JSON list of C-alpha atoms in Angstrom, two decimals:
[
{"chain": "X", "resi": 1362, "resn": "UNK", "atom": "CA", "xyz": [97.45, 108.74, 100.98]},
{"chain": "X", "resi": 1363, "resn": "UNK", "atom": "CA", "xyz": [97.49, 107.23, 97.53]},
{"chain": "X", "resi": 1364, "resn": "UNK", "atom": "CA", "xyz": [98.65, 109.00, 94.40]},
{"chain": "X", "resi": 1365, "resn": "UNK", "atom": "CA", "xyz": [97.55, 107.89, 90.94]},
{"chain": "X", "resi": 1366, "resn": "UNK", "atom": "CA", "xyz": [99.28, 109.29, 87.87]},
{"chain": "X", "resi": 1367, "resn": "UNK", "atom": "CA", "xyz": [97.59, 108.73, 84.52]},
{"chain": "X", "resi": 1368, "resn": "UNK", "atom": "CA", "xyz": [97.93, 109.34, 80.83]},
{"chain": "X", "resi": 1369, "resn": "UNK", "atom": "CA", "xyz": [96.29, 108.16, 77.65]},
{"chain": "X", "resi": 1370, "resn": "UNK", "atom": "CA", "xyz": [97.52, 108.28, 74.09]},
{"chain": "X", "resi": 1371, "resn": "UNK", "atom": "CA", "xyz": [96.26, 107.38, 70.66]},
{"chain": "X", "resi": 1372, "resn": "UNK", "atom": "CA", "xyz": [97.61, 107.24, 67.16]},
{"chain": "X", "resi": 1373, "resn": "UNK", "atom": "CA", "xyz": [94.74, 108.94, 65.42]},
{"chain": "X", "resi": 1374, "resn": "UNK", "atom": "CA", "xyz": [91.30, 109.72, 66.76]},
{"chain": "X", "resi": 1375, "resn": "UNK", "atom": "CA", "xyz": [90.06, 107.05, 66.36]},
{"chain": "X", "resi": 1376, "resn": "UNK", "atom": "CA", "xyz": [93.01, 104.74, 66.07]},
{"chain": "X", "resi": 1377, "resn": "UNK", "atom": "CA", "xyz": [95.17, 102.50, 68.19]},
{"chain": "X", "resi": 1378, "resn": "UNK", "atom": "CA", "xyz": [95.33, 103.81, 71.75]},
{"chain": "X", "resi": 1379, "resn": "UNK", "atom": "CA", "xyz": [96.72, 103.02, 75.16]},
{"chain": "X", "resi": 1380, "resn": "UNK", "atom": "CA", "xyz": [96.74, 104.08, 78.77]},
{"chain": "X", "resi": 1381, "resn": "UNK", "atom": "CA", "xyz": [99.42, 104.23, 81.44]},
{"chain": "X", "resi": 1382, "resn": "UNK", "atom": "CA", "xyz": [98.75, 104.40, 85.15]},
{"chain": "X", "resi": 1383, "resn": "UNK", "atom": "CA", "xyz": [101.07, 104.60, 88.15]},
{"chain": "X", "resi": 1384, "resn": "UNK", "atom": "CA", "xyz": [99.88, 103.96, 91.69]},
{"chain": "X", "resi": 1385, "resn": "UNK", "atom": "CA", "xyz": [102.09, 105.17, 94.54]},
{"chain": "X", "resi": 1386, "resn": "UNK", "atom": "CA", "xyz": [101.61, 104.98, 98.29]},
{"chain": "X", "resi": 1387, "resn": "UNK", "atom": "CA", "xyz": [104.59, 105.14, 100.60]},
{"chain": "X", "resi": 1388, "resn": "UNK", "atom": "CA", "xyz": [107.01, 102.41, 99.50]},
{"chain": "X", "resi": 1389, "resn": "UNK", "atom": "CA", "xyz": [104.38, 100.78, 97.27]},
{"chain": "X", "resi": 1390, "resn": "UNK", "atom": "CA", "xyz": [104.57, 101.43, 93.53]},
{"chain": "X", "resi": 1391, "resn": "UNK", "atom": "CA", "xyz": [102.68, 99.77, 90.69]},
{"chain": "X", "resi": 1392, "resn": "UNK", "atom": "CA", "xyz": [102.49, 100.41, 86.96]},
{"chain": "X", "resi": 1393, "resn": "UNK", "atom": "CA", "xyz": [99.51, 99.37, 84.79]},
{"chain": "X", "resi": 1394, "resn": "UNK", "atom": "CA", "xyz": [99.01, 99.79, 81.06]},
{"chain": "X", "resi": 1395, "resn": "UNK", "atom": "CA", "xyz": [97.00, 98.43, 78.17]},
{"chain": "X", "resi": 1396, "resn": "UNK", "atom": "CA", "xyz": [96.45, 99.01, 74.49]},
{"chain": "X", "resi": 1397, "resn": "UNK", "atom": "CA", "xyz": [93.42, 98.89, 72.19]},
{"chain": "X", "resi": 1398, "resn": "UNK", "atom": "CA", "xyz": [93.22, 98.50, 68.43]},
{"chain": "X", "resi": 1399, "resn": "UNK", "atom": "CA", "xyz": [90.66, 101.30, 67.86]},
{"chain": "X", "resi": 1400, "resn": "UNK", "atom": "CA", "xyz": [89.72, 103.97, 70.40]},
{"chain": "X", "resi": 1401, "resn": "UNK", "atom": "CA", "xyz": [90.25, 107.66, 71.17]},
{"chain": "X", "resi": 1402, "resn": "UNK", "atom": "CA", "xyz": [92.63, 109.67, 73.29]},
{"chain": "X", "resi": 1403, "resn": "UNK", "atom": "CA", "xyz": [89.84, 110.86, 75.61]},
{"chain": "X", "resi": 1404, "resn": "UNK", "atom": "CA", "xyz": [88.70, 107.29, 76.22]},
{"chain": "X", "resi": 1405, "resn": "UNK", "atom": "CA", "xyz": [92.25, 106.29, 77.13]},
{"chain": "X", "resi": 1406, "resn": "UNK", "atom": "CA", "xyz": [92.69, 109.29, 79.44]},
{"chain": "X", "resi": 1407, "resn": "UNK", "atom": "CA", "xyz": [89.51, 108.36, 81.31]},
{"chain": "X", "resi": 1408, "resn": "UNK", "atom": "CA", "xyz": [90.26, 104.63, 81.31]},
{"chain": "X", "resi": 1409, "resn": "UNK", "atom": "CA", "xyz": [93.68, 105.30, 82.86]},
{"chain": "X", "resi": 1410, "resn": "UNK", "atom": "CA", "xyz": [91.94, 106.92, 85.85]},
{"chain": "X", "resi": 1411, "resn": "UNK", "atom": "CA", "xyz": [89.39, 104.10, 86.15]},
{"chain": "X", "resi": 1412, "resn": "UNK", "atom": "CA", "xyz": [92.03, 101.36, 85.99]},
{"chain": "X", "resi": 1413, "resn": "UNK", "atom": "CA", "xyz": [94.01, 103.07, 88.74]},
{"chain": "X", "resi": 1414, "resn": "UNK", "atom": "CA", "xyz": [90.99, 103.41, 91.02]},
{"chain": "X", "resi": 1415, "resn": "UNK", "atom": "CA", "xyz": [89.84, 99.85, 90.33]},
{"chain": "X", "resi": 1416, "resn": "UNK", "atom": "CA", "xyz": [93.30, 98.58, 91.34]},
{"chain": "X", "resi": 1417, "resn": "UNK", "atom": "CA", "xyz": [92.93, 99.89, 94.90]},
{"chain": "X", "resi": 1418, "resn": "UNK", "atom": "CA", "xyz": [92.50, 97.01, 97.32]},
{"chain": "X", "resi": 1419, "resn": "UNK", "atom": "CA", "xyz": [90.90, 98.83, 100.24]},
{"chain": "X", "resi": 1420, "resn": "UNK", "atom": "CA", "xyz": [87.75, 100.96, 100.37]},
{"chain": "X", "resi": 1421, "resn": "UNK", "atom": "CA", "xyz": [87.46, 104.60, 101.40]},
{"chain": "X", "resi": 1422, "resn": "UNK", "atom": "CA", "xyz": [90.99, 105.57, 100.43]},
{"chain": "X", "resi": 1423, "resn": "UNK", "atom": "CA", "xyz": [92.14, 109.17, 100.19]},
{"chain": "X", "resi": 1424, "resn": "UNK", "atom": "CA", "xyz": [93.34, 109.44, 96.60]},
{"chain": "X", "resi": 1425, "resn": "UNK", "atom": "CA", "xyz": [94.90, 112.20, 94.54]},
{"chain": "X", "resi": 1426, "resn": "UNK", "atom": "CA", "xyz": [94.69, 111.60, 90.81]},
{"chain": "X", "resi": 1427, "resn": "UNK", "atom": "CA", "xyz": [97.12, 113.49, 88.57]},
{"chain": "X", "resi": 1428, "resn": "UNK", "atom": "CA", "xyz": [96.12, 113.82, 84.92]},
{"chain": "X", "resi": 1429, "resn": "UNK", "atom": "CA", "xyz": [97.08, 116.01, 81.99]},
{"chain": "X", "resi": 1430, "resn": "UNK", "atom": "CA", "xyz": [93.58, 115.63, 80.53]},
{"chain": "X", "resi": 1431, "resn": "UNK", "atom": "CA", "xyz": [91.43, 118.74, 80.85]},
{"chain": "X", "resi": 1432, "resn": "UNK", "atom": "CA", "xyz": [88.56, 116.61, 79.52]},
{"chain": "X", "resi": 1433, "resn": "UNK", "atom": "CA", "xyz": [88.75, 114.30, 82.54]},
{"chain": "X", "resi": 1434, "resn": "UNK", "atom": "CA", "xyz": [89.81, 116.76, 85.24]},
{"chain": "X", "resi": 1435, "resn": "UNK", "atom": "CA", "xyz": [87.31, 119.48, 84.30]},
{"chain": "X", "resi": 1436, "resn": "UNK", "atom": "CA", "xyz": [84.42, 117.04, 83.85]},
{"chain": "X", "resi": 1437, "resn": "UNK", "atom": "CA", "xyz": [84.95, 115.80, 87.40]},
{"chain": "X", "resi": 1438, "resn": "UNK", "atom": "CA", "xyz": [86.21, 118.84, 89.30]},
{"chain": "X", "resi": 1439, "resn": "UNK", "atom": "CA", "xyz": [83.65, 121.18, 87.69]},
{"chain": "X", "resi": 1440, "resn": "UNK", "atom": "CA", "xyz": [81.00, 118.48, 88.26]},
{"chain": "X", "resi": 1441, "resn": "UNK", "atom": "CA", "xyz": [79.90, 118.43, 84.61]},
{"chain": "X", "resi": 1442, "resn": "UNK", "atom": "CA", "xyz": [79.73, 114.62, 84.66]},
{"chain": "X", "resi": 1443, "resn": "UNK", "atom": "CA", "xyz": [76.92, 114.72, 87.25]},
{"chain": "X", "resi": 1444, "resn": "UNK", "atom": "CA", "xyz": [74.82, 116.91, 84.97]},
{"chain": "X", "resi": 1445, "resn": "UNK", "atom": "CA", "xyz": [75.57, 114.61, 82.05]},
{"chain": "X", "resi": 1446, "resn": "UNK", "atom": "CA", "xyz": [74.46, 111.67, 84.18]},
{"chain": "X", "resi": 1447, "resn": "UNK", "atom": "CA", "xyz": [71.17, 113.36, 85.11]},
{"chain": "X", "resi": 1448, "resn": "UNK", "atom": "CA", "xyz": [70.50, 113.97, 81.40]},
{"chain": "X", "resi": 1449, "resn": "UNK", "atom": "CA", "xyz": [71.33, 110.38, 80.47]},
{"chain": "X", "resi": 1450, "resn": "UNK", "atom": "CA", "xyz": [74.57, 111.50, 78.79]},
{"chain": "X", "resi": 1451, "resn": "UNK", "atom": "CA", "xyz": [72.49, 112.88, 75.91]},
{"chain": "X", "resi": 1452, "resn": "UNK", "atom": "CA", "xyz": [74.88, 114.02, 73.20]},
{"chain": "X", "resi": 1453, "resn": "UNK", "atom": "CA", "xyz": [77.94, 113.06, 75.26]},
{"chain": "X", "resi": 1454, "resn": "UNK", "atom": "CA", "xyz": [80.59, 110.53, 74.38]},
{"chain": "X", "resi": 1455, "resn": "UNK", "atom": "CA", "xyz": [82.06, 107.78, 76.53]},
{"chain": "X", "resi": 1456, "resn": "UNK", "atom": "CA", "xyz": [78.92, 107.10, 78.57]},
{"chain": "X", "resi": 1457, "resn": "UNK", "atom": "CA", "xyz": [80.14, 103.55, 79.37]},
{"chain": "X", "resi": 1458, "resn": "UNK", "atom": "CA", "xyz": [83.38, 104.81, 80.87]},
{"chain": "X", "resi": 1459, "resn": "UNK", "atom": "CA", "xyz": [81.79, 107.70, 82.73]},
{"chain": "X", "resi": 1460, "resn": "UNK", "atom": "CA", "xyz": [79.31, 105.30, 84.34]},
{"chain": "X", "resi": 1461, "resn": "UNK", "atom": "CA", "xyz": [82.18, 103.02, 85.30]},
{"chain": "X", "resi": 1462, "resn": "UNK", "atom": "CA", "xyz": [84.03, 106.00, 86.81]},
{"chain": "X", "resi": 1463, "resn": "UNK", "atom": "CA", "xyz": [80.97, 107.13, 88.76]},
{"chain": "X", "resi": 1464, "resn": "UNK", "atom": "CA", "xyz": [80.61, 103.65, 90.29]},
{"chain": "X", "resi": 1465, "resn": "UNK", "atom": "CA", "xyz": [84.22, 103.35, 91.43]},
{"chain": "X", "resi": 1466, "resn": "UNK", "atom": "CA", "xyz": [84.39, 106.97, 92.60]},
{"chain": "X", "resi": 1467, "resn": "UNK", "atom": "CA", "xyz": [81.76, 106.26, 95.27]},
{"chain": "X", "resi": 1468, "resn": "UNK", "atom": "CA", "xyz": [84.22, 103.99, 97.05]},
{"chain": "X", "resi": 1469, "resn": "UNK", "atom": "CA", "xyz": [86.96, 106.55, 97.73]},
{"chain": "X", "resi": 1470, "resn": "UNK", "atom": "CA", "xyz": [87.69, 110.18, 98.59]},
{"chain": "X", "resi": 1471, "resn": "UNK", "atom": "CA", "xyz": [89.18, 111.48, 95.36]},
{"chain": "X", "resi": 1472, "resn": "UNK", "atom": "CA", "xyz": [90.61, 114.79, 94.30]},
{"chain": "X", "resi": 1473, "resn": "UNK", "atom": "CA", "xyz": [92.05, 115.61, 90.90]},
{"chain": "X", "resi": 1474, "resn": "UNK", "atom": "CA", "xyz": [95.08, 117.67, 90.01]},
{"chain": "X", "resi": 1475, "resn": "UNK", "atom": "CA", "xyz": [95.68, 118.76, 86.43]},
{"chain": "X", "resi": 1476, "resn": "UNK", "atom": "CA", "xyz": [99.27, 118.55, 85.19]},
{"chain": "X", "resi": 1477, "resn": "UNK", "atom": "CA", "xyz": [100.52, 120.26, 82.07]},
{"chain": "X", "resi": 1478, "resn": "UNK", "atom": "CA", "xyz": [101.30, 117.45, 79.63]},
{"chain": "X", "resi": 1479, "resn": "UNK", "atom": "CA", "xyz": [104.79, 116.94, 78.24]},
{"chain": "X", "resi": 1480, "resn": "UNK", "atom": "CA", "xyz": [106.18, 119.42, 80.75]},
{"chain": "X", "resi": 1481, "resn": "UNK", "atom": "CA", "xyz": [108.77, 117.15, 82.30]},
{"chain": "X", "resi": 1482, "resn": "UNK", "atom": "CA", "xyz": [106.76, 115.76, 85.23]},
{"chain": "X", "resi": 1483, "resn": "UNK", "atom": "CA", "xyz": [108.49, 112.37, 85.75]},
{"chain": "X", "resi": 1484, "resn": "UNK", "atom": "CA", "xyz": [105.41, 110.25, 86.49]},
{"chain": "X", "resi": 1485, "resn": "UNK", "atom": "CA", "xyz": [103.33, 111.90, 83.77]},
{"chain": "X", "resi": 1486, "resn": "UNK", "atom": "CA", "xyz": [106.12, 111.36, 81.26]},
{"chain": "X", "resi": 1487, "resn": "UNK", "atom": "CA", "xyz": [106.42, 107.72, 82.35]},
{"chain": "X", "resi": 1488, "resn": "UNK", "atom": "CA", "xyz": [102.66, 107.21, 81.95]},
{"chain": "X", "resi": 1489, "resn": "UNK", "atom": "CA", "xyz": [102.83, 108.69, 78.46]},
{"chain": "X", "resi": 1490, "resn": "UNK", "atom": "CA", "xyz": [105.65, 106.34, 77.47]},
{"chain": "X", "resi": 1491, "resn": "UNK", "atom": "CA", "xyz": [103.69, 103.38, 78.89]},
{"chain": "X", "resi": 1492, "resn": "UNK", "atom": "CA", "xyz": [100.53, 104.40, 77.00]},
{"chain": "X", "resi": 1493, "resn": "UNK", "atom": "CA", "xyz": [102.36, 104.74, 73.68]},
{"chain": "X", "resi": 1494, "resn": "UNK", "atom": "CA", "xyz": [104.22, 101.45, 74.19]},
{"chain": "X", "resi": 1495, "resn": "UNK", "atom": "CA", "xyz": [100.92, 99.72, 75.04]},
{"chain": "X", "resi": 1496, "resn": "UNK", "atom": "CA", "xyz": [99.27, 100.64, 71.74]},
{"chain": "X", "resi": 1497, "resn": "UNK", "atom": "CA", "xyz": [102.34, 99.62, 69.77]},
{"chain": "X", "resi": 1498, "resn": "UNK", "atom": "CA", "xyz": [102.06, 96.02, 70.99]},
{"chain": "X", "resi": 1499, "resn": "UNK", "atom": "CA", "xyz": [101.17, 93.41, 68.34]},
{"chain": "X", "resi": 1500, "resn": "UNK", "atom": "CA", "xyz": [98.13, 91.99, 70.16]},
{"chain": "X", "resi": 1501, "resn": "UNK", "atom": "CA", "xyz": [95.81, 94.85, 71.09]},
{"chain": "X", "resi": 1502, "resn": "UNK", "atom": "CA", "xyz": [92.60, 94.59, 73.09]},
{"chain": "X", "resi": 1503, "resn": "UNK", "atom": "CA", "xyz": [89.24, 95.43, 71.55]},
{"chain": "X", "resi": 1504, "resn": "UNK", "atom": "CA", "xyz": [87.40, 98.48, 72.90]},
{"chain": "X", "resi": 1505, "resn": "UNK", "atom": "CA", "xyz": [84.12, 96.72, 72.16]},
{"chain": "X", "resi": 1506, "resn": "UNK", "atom": "CA", "xyz": [81.79, 99.55, 73.22]},
{"chain": "X", "resi": 1507, "resn": "UNK", "atom": "CA", "xyz": [83.64, 102.11, 71.15]},
{"chain": "X", "resi": 1508, "resn": "UNK", "atom": "CA", "xyz": [83.84, 99.83, 68.11]},
{"chain": "X", "resi": 1509, "resn": "UNK", "atom": "CA", "xyz": [80.14, 98.92, 68.34]},
{"chain": "X", "resi": 1510, "resn": "UNK", "atom": "CA", "xyz": [79.12, 102.58, 68.63]},
{"chain": "X", "resi": 1511, "resn": "UNK", "atom": "CA", "xyz": [81.41, 103.64, 65.79]},
{"chain": "X", "resi": 1512, "resn": "UNK", "atom": "CA", "xyz": [81.01, 100.77, 63.32]}
]
């Protein structure tokens, strides 16, 4: 079984933002993070999940994703995202990332577990530190879809 721990952070909404992701399976452990010059916290929370799933090297893995984002966990576990998809994401934000999630989610057996943020969970706290450090880097990536939609 694979565990993916995720967190996103931003300094302002919109503002600089970052994600932190930890993948753990047995003795294997990997950390991934990245920062963007202008984005939102919700985008980073969702991107953290996507990056973790996209990093998996084998198909049809059993994955548990841990996130402190009610936005992400509820949209998936309560199946809201499938209704949004059927309605073309009318009035919904982050269509590009949700479509990317839906594509990668077909390749694995995924369940989500919501964690209370900033409650001392070691991996969640580590992901938060990684996300904040990522957006404080001098050379930030460009969230081109977000910037184009919010010019």
